[in-house]
mmCIF file of C-alpha atoms in Angstrom:
data_model
loop_
_atom_site.group_PDB
_atom_site.id
_atom_site.type_symbol
_atom_site.label_atom_id
_atom_site.label_comp_id
_atom_site.label_asym_id
_atom_site.label_seq_id
_atom_site.Cartn_x
_atom_site.Cartn_y
_atom_site.Cartn_z
ATOM 1 C CA MET I 1 2.698 124.760 -40.753
ATOM 2 C CA ARG I 2 4.458 121.437 -41.652
ATOM 3 C CA THR I 3 3.148 117.850 -40.856
ATOM 4 C CA HIS I 4 5.072 114.884 -40.711
ATOM 5 C CA CYS I 5 3.505 111.418 -40.585
ATOM 6 C CA TYR I 6 5.526 108.202 -39.715
ATOM 7 C CA LEU I 7 3.751 105.102 -40.532
ATOM 8 C CA SER I 8 4.283 101.682 -38.756
ATOM 9 C CA LEU I 9 4.329 98.645 -40.904
ATOM 10 C CA GLY I 10 2.500 96.428 -38.275
ATOM 11 C CA GLY I 11 -1.202 95.830 -38.117
ATOM 12 C CA LYS I 12 -2.371 99.362 -37.490
ATOM 13 C CA THR I 13 -0.905 100.695 -40.915
ATOM 14 C CA LYS I 14 -4.214 101.125 -42.310
ATOM 15 C CA THR I 15 -5.493 103.172 -39.169
ATOM 16 C CA LEU I 16 -2.476 105.204 -38.947
ATOM 17 C CA LEU I 17 -2.820 106.067 -42.781
ATOM 18 C CA HIS I 18 -6.243 107.314 -42.116
ATOM 19 C CA ILE I 19 -5.196 109.497 -39.257
ATOM 20 C CA CYS I 20 -2.217 110.997 -41.372
ATOM 21 C CA LEU I 21 -4.536 111.922 -44.227
ATOM 22 C CA ILE I 22 -6.977 113.516 -41.779
ATOM 23 C CA LEU I 23 -3.980 115.515 -40.186
ATOM 24 C CA ALA I 24 -2.508 116.452 -43.563
ATOM 25 C CA ASN I 25 -5.835 117.957 -44.633
ATOM 26 C CA TYR I 26 -6.350 119.978 -41.490
ATOM 27 C CA ALA I 27 -2.871 121.177 -41.953
ATOM 28 C CA ALA I 28 -3.545 122.206 -45.323
ATOM 29 C CA THR I 29 -6.688 123.893 -44.354
ATOM 30 C CA LEU I 30 -4.888 126.027 -41.844
ATOM 31 C CA ASN I 31 -2.035 126.996 -44.241
ATOM 32 C CA ALA I 32 -4.741 128.145 -46.599
ATOM 33 C CA ALA I 33 -6.255 130.206 -44.267
ATOM 34 C CA GLU I 34 -3.213 131.707 -43.196
ATOM 35 C CA THR I 35 -2.069 132.899 -46.526
ATOM 36 C CA THR I 36 -5.450 133.950 -47.958
ATOM 37 C CA LEU I 37 -5.397 137.429 -48.962
ATOM 38 C CA ARG I 38 -9.007 139.233 -48.977
ATOM 39 C CA PHE I 39 -9.622 142.540 -50.746
ATOM 40 C CA THR I 40 -12.643 144.688 -50.239
ATOM 41 C CA ASP I 41 -13.876 147.462 -52.811
ATOM 42 C CA GLN I 42 -13.039 150.861 -50.957
ATOM 43 C CA THR I 43 -13.527 153.115 -53.995
ATOM 44 C CA GLN I 44 -16.474 154.868 -53.014
ATOM 45 C CA ALA I 45 -15.733 154.972 -49.255
ATOM 46 C CA ALA I 46 -12.303 156.445 -50.181
ATOM 47 C CA GLY I 47 -13.928 159.198 -52.159
ATOM 48 C CA ILE I 48 -12.982 158.168 -55.532
ATOM 49 C CA HIS I 49 -15.885 158.981 -57.975
ATOM 50 C CA PHE I 50 -14.001 158.905 -61.269
ATOM 51 C CA LYS I 51 -15.535 157.387 -64.459
ATOM 52 C CA HIS I 52 -13.655 156.977 -67.655
ATOM 53 C CA THR I 53 -15.404 158.275 -70.829
ATOM 54 C CA ASN I 54 -14.221 156.722 -74.127
ATOM 55 C CA GLY I 55 -16.643 158.282 -76.544
ATOM 56 C CA ALA I 56 -17.503 155.502 -78.302
ATOM 57 C CA SER I 57 -18.828 156.582 -81.756
ATOM 58 C CA LYS I 58 -20.578 155.418 -84.831
ATOM 59 C CA GLN I 59 -17.448 156.432 -86.757
ATOM 60 C CA LYS I 60 -15.549 153.748 -84.626
ATOM 61 C CA PHE I 61 -12.257 155.469 -84.334
ATOM 62 C CA LEU I 62 -9.532 153.298 -83.087
ATOM 63 C CA PRO I 63 -8.341 155.333 -80.105
ATOM 64 C CA GLU I 64 -11.773 154.567 -78.789
ATOM 65 C CA THR I 65 -10.703 150.978 -78.096
ATOM 66 C CA MET I 66 -7.724 152.036 -75.722
ATOM 67 C CA GLY I 67 -8.122 152.169 -72.014
ATOM 68 C CA ALA I 68 -6.535 155.131 -70.004
ATOM 69 C CA GLY I 69 -3.740 154.996 -67.504
ATOM 70 C CA GLY I 70 -3.543 156.235 -63.678
ATOM 71 C CA LEU I 71 -0.809 156.437 -61.145
ATOM 72 C CA PHE I 72 0.187 156.894 -57.707
ATOM 73 C CA PHE I 73 2.482 159.589 -56.682
ATOM 74 C CA ASP I 74 3.097 162.047 -53.890
ATOM 75 C CA TYR I 75 2.634 165.332 -55.553
ATOM 76 C CA ASN I 76 2.414 167.416 -52.206
ATOM 77 C CA ASN I 77 5.341 165.681 -50.412
ATOM 78 C CA ASP I 78 3.316 165.084 -47.397
ATOM 79 C CA GLY I 79 4.407 161.286 -47.373
ATOM 80 C CA HIS I 80 0.897 160.032 -48.804
ATOM 81 C CA LEU I 81 0.362 158.578 -52.236
ATOM 82 C CA ASP I 82 -2.060 160.705 -54.026
ATOM 83 C CA ILE I 83 -3.868 159.482 -57.310
ATOM 84 C CA TYR I 84 -3.892 160.514 -60.808
ATOM 85 C CA LEU I 85 -6.458 159.189 -63.261
ATOM 86 C CA VAL I 86 -6.567 159.897 -67.102
ATOM 87 C CA ASN I 87 -9.759 160.448 -68.848
ATOM 88 C CA SER I 88 -10.243 160.535 -72.680
ATOM 89 C CA GLY I 89 -13.429 162.264 -73.820
ATOM 90 C CA SER I 90 -14.949 161.988 -77.559
ATOM 91 C CA LEU I 91 -13.293 162.335 -80.986
ATOM 92 C CA SER I 92 -14.678 164.120 -84.012
ATOM 93 C CA GLN I 93 -13.313 164.556 -87.527
ATOM 94 C CA ASP I 94 -14.131 168.349 -87.270
ATOM 95 C CA VAL I 95 -12.729 169.315 -83.920
ATOM 96 C CA GLN I 96 -10.614 166.351 -82.931
ATOM 97 C CA THR I 97 -10.870 165.791 -79.069
ATOM 98 C CA VAL I 98 -13.860 167.108 -77.447
ATOM 99 C CA ARG I 99 -13.669 167.197 -73.589
ATOM 100 C CA HIS I 100 -16.868 167.776 -71.605
ATOM 101 C CA PRO I 101 -16.104 169.478 -68.133
ATOM 102 C CA ASN I 102 -17.131 166.356 -66.797
ATOM 103 C CA HIS I 103 -14.838 164.351 -68.603
ATOM 104 C CA SER I 104 -11.618 165.762 -67.302
ATOM 105 C CA ASP I 105 -8.717 163.826 -65.829
ATOM 106 C CA ALA I 106 -8.745 163.675 -61.976
ATOM 107 C CA LEU I 107 -6.240 164.382 -59.267
ATOM 108 C CA TYR I 108 -7.212 162.854 -55.612
ATOM 109 C CA ARG I 109 -5.176 164.239 -52.787
ATOM 110 C CA ASN I 110 -4.737 161.791 -50.171
ATOM 111 C CA ASN I 111 -5.966 162.823 -46.703
ATOM 112 C CA GLY I 112 -4.033 160.283 -44.790
ATOM 113 C CA ASP I 113 -6.784 158.634 -43.115
ATOM 114 C CA GLY I 114 -7.882 156.116 -46.088
ATOM 115 C CA THR I 115 -9.958 158.811 -47.891
ATOM 116 C CA PHE I 116 -9.202 161.130 -50.853
ATOM 117 C CA VAL I 117 -10.384 164.549 -52.155
ATOM 118 C CA ASP I 118 -10.683 165.819 -55.607
ATOM 119 C CA ALA I 119 -8.013 168.249 -55.975
ATOM 120 C CA THR I 120 -8.007 168.619 -59.801
ATOM 121 C CA GLU I 121 -9.150 172.060 -60.341
ATOM 122 C CA ALA I 122 -7.462 173.445 -57.144
ATOM 123 C CA ALA I 123 -4.258 171.817 -58.668
ATOM 124 C CA GLY I 124 -4.707 173.374 -62.215
ATOM 125 C CA LEU I 125 -4.906 170.148 -63.905
ATOM 126 C CA GLN I 126 -8.446 170.128 -65.559
ATOM 127 C CA GLN I 127 -7.052 171.455 -68.786
ATOM 128 C CA ASN I 128 -5.874 168.403 -70.434
ATOM 129 C CA HIS I 129 -7.666 168.773 -73.960
ATOM 130 C CA GLY I 130 -6.116 165.860 -75.494
ATOM 131 C CA TYR I 131 -7.849 162.332 -75.866
ATOM 132 C CA GLY I 132 -5.928 160.776 -72.835
ATOM 133 C CA MET I 133 -3.927 157.612 -72.878
ATOM 134 C CA GLY I 134 -1.118 157.479 -70.060
ATOM 135 C CA CYS I 135 0.561 159.591 -67.512
ATOM 136 C CA LEU I 136 4.080 159.523 -65.992
ATOM 137 C CA ALA I 137 5.281 161.334 -62.917
ATOM 138 C CA ALA I 138 8.839 162.278 -62.170
ATOM 139 C CA ASP I 139 11.113 165.524 -60.911
ATOM 140 C CA TYR I 140 12.340 166.439 -64.444
ATOM 141 C CA ASP I 141 13.740 169.638 -63.043
ATOM 142 C CA ASN I 142 15.375 168.744 -59.956
ATOM 143 C CA ASP I 143 13.650 170.678 -57.574
ATOM 144 C CA GLY I 144 12.625 168.273 -55.313
ATOM 145 C CA ASP I 145 8.813 167.879 -56.203
ATOM 146 C CA THR I 146 7.250 165.494 -58.692
ATOM 147 C CA ASP I 147 6.234 166.775 -61.810
ATOM 148 C CA LEU I 148 3.518 165.148 -64.388
ATOM 149 C CA TYR I 149 3.518 164.395 -68.027
ATOM 150 C CA LEU I 150 0.391 163.104 -69.949
ATOM 151 C CA THR I 151 0.433 161.145 -73.106
ATOM 152 C CA ASN I 152 -2.529 161.828 -75.415
ATOM 153 C CA PHE I 153 -3.811 161.066 -79.034
ATOM 154 C CA GLY I 154 -3.087 164.431 -80.053
ATOM 155 C CA LYS I 155 -0.664 166.890 -78.062
ATOM 156 C CA ASN I 156 0.709 165.659 -74.894
ATOM 157 C CA ARG I 157 1.186 167.755 -71.881
ATOM 158 C CA LEU I 158 3.927 168.384 -69.269
ATOM 159 C CA TYR I 159 2.988 169.962 -66.056
ATOM 160 C CA GLN I 160 5.503 171.456 -63.782
ATOM 161 C CA ASN I 161 4.923 171.115 -60.112
ATOM 162 C CA ASN I 162 5.006 174.316 -58.338
ATOM 163 C CA GLY I 163 5.742 172.880 -54.942
ATOM 164 C CA ASP I 164 2.589 174.593 -53.356
ATOM 165 C CA GLY I 165 -0.065 172.068 -54.597
ATOM 166 C CA THR I 166 -0.532 173.576 -58.083
ATOM 167 C CA PHE I 167 0.894 172.662 -61.496
ATOM 168 C CA THR I 168 1.619 174.972 -64.393
ATOM 169 C CA ASP I 169 1.472 173.567 -68.206
ATOM 170 C CA VAL I 170 4.966 174.236 -69.568
ATOM 171 C CA THR I 171 4.492 172.011 -72.778
ATOM 172 C CA SER I 172 5.250 174.543 -75.076
ATOM 173 C CA ARG I 173 8.334 176.000 -73.356
ATOM 174 C CA ALA I 174 9.696 172.651 -72.578
ATOM 175 C CA GLY I 175 9.259 171.571 -76.362
ATOM 176 C CA VAL I 176 7.761 168.031 -75.394
ATOM 177 C CA GLY I 177 4.077 168.254 -76.816
ATOM 178 C CA ASP I 178 4.975 165.604 -79.573
ATOM 179 C CA GLY I 179 1.448 165.446 -80.968
ATOM 180 C CA SER I 180 1.343 161.866 -82.244
ATOM 181 C CA TRP I 181 -0.647 159.251 -81.031
ATOM 182 C CA SER I 182 1.348 158.640 -77.875
ATOM 183 C CA VAL I 183 0.435 155.790 -75.390
ATOM 184 C CA SER I 184 3.050 155.652 -72.782
ATOM 185 C CA ALA I 185 6.409 157.349 -71.748
ATOM 186 C CA SER I 186 9.372 156.880 -69.525
ATOM 187 C CA PHE I 187 11.751 159.240 -67.726
ATOM 188 C CA GLY I 188 15.395 158.300 -67.629
ATOM 189 C CA ASP I 189 19.028 159.721 -67.469
ATOM 190 C CA PHE I 190 20.274 158.298 -70.943
ATOM 191 C CA ASP I 191 23.285 160.660 -71.017
ATOM 192 C CA LEU I 192 24.247 160.544 -67.384
ATOM 193 C CA ASP I 193 24.266 164.191 -67.137
ATOM 194 C CA GLY I 194 22.101 164.262 -63.978
ATOM 195 C CA TYR I 195 18.841 165.435 -65.413
ATOM 196 C CA LEU I 196 15.894 163.229 -66.430
ATOM 197 C CA ASP I 197 15.449 162.628 -70.199
ATOM 198 C CA LEU I 198 12.122 161.685 -71.758
ATOM 199 C CA TYR I 199 11.243 158.776 -74.060
ATOM 200 C CA VAL I 200 7.892 158.817 -75.487
ATOM 201 C CA ALA I 201 6.320 155.499 -77.090
ATOM 202 C CA ASN I 202 4.110 156.524 -79.989
ATOM 203 C CA TYR I 203 1.709 153.853 -81.415
ATOM 204 C CA LEU I 204 0.376 154.326 -84.813
ATOM 205 C CA ASP I 205 0.491 156.787 -87.595
ATOM 206 C CA TYR I 206 -3.438 157.364 -87.433
ATOM 207 C CA GLN I 207 -5.554 160.374 -88.477
ATOM 208 C CA LEU I 208 -8.923 160.957 -87.859
ATOM 209 C CA GLU I 209 -9.733 162.567 -91.339
ATOM 210 C CA THR I 210 -8.211 159.444 -93.135
ATOM 211 C CA ALA I 211 -9.270 156.530 -90.794
ATOM 212 C CA HIS I 212 -10.372 153.454 -92.388
ATOM 213 C CA THR I 213 -13.761 152.010 -92.352
ATOM 214 C CA CYS I 214 -13.782 148.209 -91.638
ATOM 215 C CA PHE I 215 -16.651 145.500 -91.798
ATOM 216 C CA LEU I 216 -16.870 142.026 -90.747
ATOM 217 C CA GLU I 217 -19.698 139.862 -92.441
ATOM 218 C CA GLY I 218 -21.427 143.245 -93.376
ATOM 219 C CA VAL I 219 -20.943 144.709 -89.736
ATOM 220 C CA HIS I 220 -19.165 148.003 -89.163
ATOM 221 C CA ILE I 221 -16.377 147.225 -86.774
ATOM 222 C CA TYR I 222 -13.159 149.024 -85.400
ATOM 223 C CA CYS I 223 -10.267 148.201 -87.703
ATOM 224 C CA GLY I 224 -7.163 146.407 -86.262
ATOM 225 C CA PRO I 225 -3.953 148.115 -85.672
ATOM 226 C CA HIS I 226 -2.595 146.324 -88.724
ATOM 227 C CA GLU I 227 -4.235 148.704 -90.880
ATOM 228 C CA TYR I 228 -1.938 151.538 -90.069
ATOM 229 C CA PRO I 229 1.805 152.085 -90.231
ATOM 230 C CA GLY I 230 3.546 152.307 -86.593
ATOM 231 C CA ALA I 231 4.625 155.906 -85.524
ATOM 232 C CA ARG I 232 8.143 157.028 -84.716
ATOM 233 C CA ASP I 233 8.944 156.974 -81.106
ATOM 234 C CA THR I 234 10.714 160.221 -79.634
ATOM 235 C CA LEU I 235 13.645 160.727 -77.233
ATOM 236 C CA TYR I 236 13.894 164.039 -75.713
ATOM 237 C CA ARG I 237 17.166 165.109 -73.947
ATOM 238 C CA ASN I 238 16.653 167.413 -70.953
ATOM 239 C CA ASN I 239 18.928 170.475 -71.349
ATOM 240 C CA GLY I 240 18.712 171.280 -67.806
ATOM 241 C CA ASP I 241 17.148 174.836 -68.282
ATOM 242 C CA GLY I 242 13.513 173.603 -68.339
ATOM 243 C CA THR I 243 13.424 172.650 -72.041
ATOM 244 C CA PHE I 244 14.069 169.440 -74.068
ATOM 245 C CA THR I 245 15.552 168.653 -77.412
ATOM 246 C CA ASP I 246 14.270 165.798 -79.786
ATOM 247 C CA VAL I 247 17.290 163.795 -80.421
#
């Protein structure tokens, strides 16, 4: 709504000015009402009961300071976006990553009515044993359904979509486990051969066994990333047969 005021230069100028100011203020109020967007928290009503666990410990391992990722993707091709949420777990110098059954990643299938149902176990996605960082979805094998790649502190995971609502862990066969501290990844056809290649962004050369201990004014704190050298990223070329080559 746009308001124009034209003032006379006669004796009623002051009165007209007041009227214009009132009208302008009213118009601004209407514009604000028309453009204000309001959001309401529908998490519980939608059936999303996920809770991220970072396993914060007295050792103050640096990965514990990182959040985890999530994504929307239509894994069952029903036209509704489903949700995948990454969890982390806890870290130990003895056994690396510890995942309690209640700390698994979560796949929520969209029911199409504003609600979701936990389909993690039914889809075979409860076995990500790494300390979760991020997730990525794309059809890397060109079979028409969306596959899932998970980045971890530790071994990454590639899950092939079977097209029937389930996934199969094909990490070892595909050769994309990496094993570094991977925080992000992206699919893209860098060599234009029609197959999606995989770029994995790794963060730091960080090992639990040799993790530094840092203090600030006598208080044990998390060390900053400047304490460690950066890690090498990895580019995997898709061979078109379900496997990848580190190039």
